[in-house]
Amino acid sequence: MEYAARGGETVLNRPMRLALVFVAALTLNACSREAAPGGTASAEGDGTAHPEIWPEYKYPVPVDPAVEAKIADLLKTMTLEEKIGQLVQADLCCVTPDDVRKYNLGSILVGGNSGPNGNDLSPAPDWLKAADGFYLASVDKSDGGVGIPVIWGTDAVHGHSNIIGATIFPHNIGLGAAHDPALIERIGAATAKEIRVTGQEWTFAPTVTVPQDYRWGRAYEGYSSDPKLVASYVGAMVRGLQGTPDETNLLAHDKVIASTKHFLADGGTKGGVDQGDAQISEEDLRDIHGLPYGPAIQNGVATVMVSFSSWQGKKLTGNKSLITGVLKDRMGFGGFVVSDWNAHGQVEGCTNNSCPQGLLAGLDMYMAPDSWKGVYEDLLKRAKAGEIPMERIDDAVARILRVKFRLGLFEAGKPSDRPLAGDWKVLGSPEHREISREAVRKSLVLLKNQGVLPLKAGARLLVAGDGADDIARASGGWTISWQGTGLTNAMFPGGTSLWAGLKQAAEAGGGSAVLSPDGSFTQKPDAAVVVFGEKPYAEFQGDRATLALDADLTGPYATMKKLKAQGIPVVAVMITGRPLYVNPALNAADAFVVAWLPGTEGGKGLADVLIGDAAGKPRFQFTGLLPAAWPKTPDMADGALYPFGYGLTYATPRAAWKALAEIDESSAGDARVYFTKGVPASSWSLVLGNIDRGEEKRITTVPADAIGGRAHITATDAAVQEGARRIVVSDGGAALAVSSHDPLNLSRETNGDVMVLFTVKVSKAPAKAALALRCDGSGCGSREPVTLPVTNSFVRYGLQLKCFAGKGADMSKVTAPFILETTGPADYALAEVRLGTDAEKVLPCN
Ligand code: BGC
Ligand code: BGC
């Protein structure tokens, strides 16, 4: 029990913590074990589960004979086309009400980047209007159909988080720190109400993942690394969203249906790779990742979303032993199973447009955002050919109808006629914001306090750091946009940035506050709060190679040191989706608070706890406890600095601070950057050769000549001195590549909107140019002709990875994600090559 010893006093002071630490020790043991005692458990199976070793539960939603009779009647009346339509869900990007009418689609969704009228940022009333439009089309029987009402799914994962003006609650990792299931239920109930205002019926939440590796870009979507803590929340969240299990006719009230995701072991993949492979034993699969599904089922969760990821090398979306054998038959799940965003296309032998394997494995509804028509036609064709048993189709349709009946969808009328619809004052209401503010207070974790906190009411404060006045930054991914990027404070009406919350509280207490991102001041403050940390990301875009804070975000460390050197007490406040190695900040600051991703009420909740009363007493206590262990090093090599369940309070006796070891972080890079500031990232090379790959030369030092003297390479300035490589080709064909010996699997990036981004300045445009991608094997690359005009400054171009895949490249073993091929004389400079979505100019894919 190395953990109990560390920070031991504070832990032992509190029985609650002791209990949690004990659980942590168990969990950590569980995760690190390769095989269960007795040697029966092995991580080396073929992805076939043994349902008999899984627990049995009772799905509590009462079977209503009247409803069952209606379902049976409908199944008799529906055509095969109508049945197949129910099994398909399309994204708003790519479907119209007319499509819903014609194909009888069972559901629509709004993905992270979609919105009504093609606009992610559409105002709330447009969502309700769109909901009416799709609903009315779905029930239109003028074409002679049965007219089954459609349901609309949305990622309301921390409040109704796609909508401008909604209350944004802390992301789940922060809620995990609050260890308060009753609070979780109130958050669920508030979220359900806000969803009802804009007319949707279904949220793809709660995420009940149990992350075991915080390099994973989705770790913040999970409450905790501890399965028991996660499980203790799930029932509460499901009840908050859906009501109690015996409740039906939910749309007559103020509820929506929930979806626990992502089944199963999305947080257990090797290396924390998003959409990766959980190479774990079936016992770990059950005891760590399966645990939260118990309370979900026992509380009647209506839907379960299957994970993109694999278990023992086999994609979950096609895994019959887990979906049908374990989830439905053994655990007794009585709702319907939905897949994830084109995840069926990743199943062995499938494509986005064809995957009967999903339905055969037990999937009931395909999330086929842009591929719905292909999936529909393919399923129909195969059903007609007898390749899919009719019983399976009827079972899937019946499960979907059962949920629709439970909602009361058939009697609910159009979305705008239902309770709460269009009641705009409920969206972001003061009551809901108050719950969020309470959640922020309870989620804050205090890691260090050398007597600076609470800040005195009446004090003169300086608020510094690059993240202080940025609500989007404090909200993280899955906020209004998919990645949570491209947003300004104006897009959070009613929200309060950390800076604004501190300022309001300081002034209310008779003090003052100034905002100064770089920490400079004219009048010496009594104390400084320096806000720093991660920037928003979602899914695989947040995957990292290590647990280091991205190097470009560590600037505020210097600000902390500078302020402290001037004799000013410093409070560091970290915005983050995960525990990270931040020893320099822990050393530099006098107090250190982890704020996680607190959302729109972050500023108010933070100020409640940080700023005391006039007598210098706290107004609110710190009660938050780490929902996952905090790393000592970026590679976690030396175990945890602070264990799961750790957190100081205002009552913790102060101990002398022992300086933490600081390591050289310059080696810990961002896995998605291949070439930066004119040099290749570690394990990458810059190579110049003929287009046919002859005469390739690795450019290690400059100046250099290549391809028989036809090309000359020098260093040139970009954002920083010598921040680019200039390539002058006198004539003929040339190919500049950024390549690696270790093939890179870019399949999951390709599945999204990720681009290869390259920053160039062209001084002489080549007669012809193309962007190519190379992979390991013969003939598995592809190329896209591009036009790169002369510009007088650097431009960050982007080409979607999908473009290469569409032209036949094998994205699972890429050796050169960037090759610029030119013909004729050319002169250009290359500063950076990386993956991302923030292109200044998107190149067309022809
Ligand atoms: C994510 C899901 C999400 C879905 C719809 C997927 O890419 O993995 O969590 O619910 O998109 O936006
Ligand atoms: C969508 C997300 C989805 C993701 C999957 C994005 O374009 O907006 O909802 O999760 O793609 O790759």
PDB file of N, CA and C in Angstrom, residues 454 611-619:
ATOM      1  N   PRO A 454      -8.078  30.155   2.228  1.00  0.00           N
ATOM      2  CA  PRO A 454      -8.876  30.972   1.306  1.00  0.00           C
ATOM      3  C   PRO A 454      -8.295  32.379   1.137  1.00  0.00           C
ATOM      4  N   ILE A 611     -12.440  32.217  -2.394  1.00  0.00           N
ATOM      5  CA  ILE A 611     -12.473  33.508  -1.695  1.00  0.00           C
ATOM      6  C   ILE A 611     -13.285  33.377  -0.414  1.00  0.00           C
ATOM      7  N   GLY A 612     -12.658  33.664   0.708  1.00  0.00           N
ATOM      8  CA  GLY A 612     -13.295  33.505   2.017  1.00  0.00           C
ATOM      9  C   GLY A 612     -14.139  34.710   2.411  1.00  0.00           C
ATOM     10  N   ASP A 613     -14.528  34.747   3.659  1.00  0.00           N
ATOM     11  CA  ASP A 613     -15.344  35.873   4.128  1.00  0.00           C
ATOM     12  C   ASP A 613     -14.440  36.962   4.730  1.00  0.00           C
ATOM     13  N   ALA A 614     -15.085  37.965   5.243  1.00  0.00           N
ATOM     14  CA  ALA A 614     -14.328  39.120   5.751  1.00  0.00           C
ATOM     15  C   ALA A 614     -13.422  38.728   6.914  1.00  0.00           C
ATOM     16  N   ALA A 615     -13.849  37.712   7.651  1.00  0.00           N
ATOM     17  CA  ALA A 615     -13.042  37.274   8.801  1.00  0.00           C
ATOM     18  C   ALA A 615     -11.924  36.315   8.375  1.00  0.00           C
ATOM     19  N   GLY A 616     -11.826  36.085   7.042  1.00  0.00           N
ATOM     20  CA  GLY A 616     -10.767  35.182   6.564  1.00  0.00           C
ATOM     21  C   GLY A 616     -11.141  33.718   6.682  1.00  0.00           C
ATOM     22  N   LYS A 617     -12.396  33.443   6.985  1.00  0.00           N
ATOM     23  CA  LYS A 617     -12.857  32.047   7.086  1.00  0.00           C
ATOM     24  C   LYS A 617     -13.402  31.606   5.724  1.00  0.00           C
ATOM     25  N   PRO A 618     -13.283  30.312   5.416  1.00  0.00           N
ATOM     26  CA  PRO A 618     -13.850  29.851   4.140  1.00  0.00           C
ATOM     27  C   PRO A 618     -15.368  30.023   4.110  1.00  0.00           C
ATOM     28  N   ARG A 619     -15.915  30.367   2.938  1.00  0.00           N
ATOM     29  CA  ARG A 619     -17.371  30.383   2.791  1.00  0.00           C
ATOM     30  C   ARG A 619     -17.846  28.985   2.412  1.00  0.00           C
TER      31      ARG A 619
END
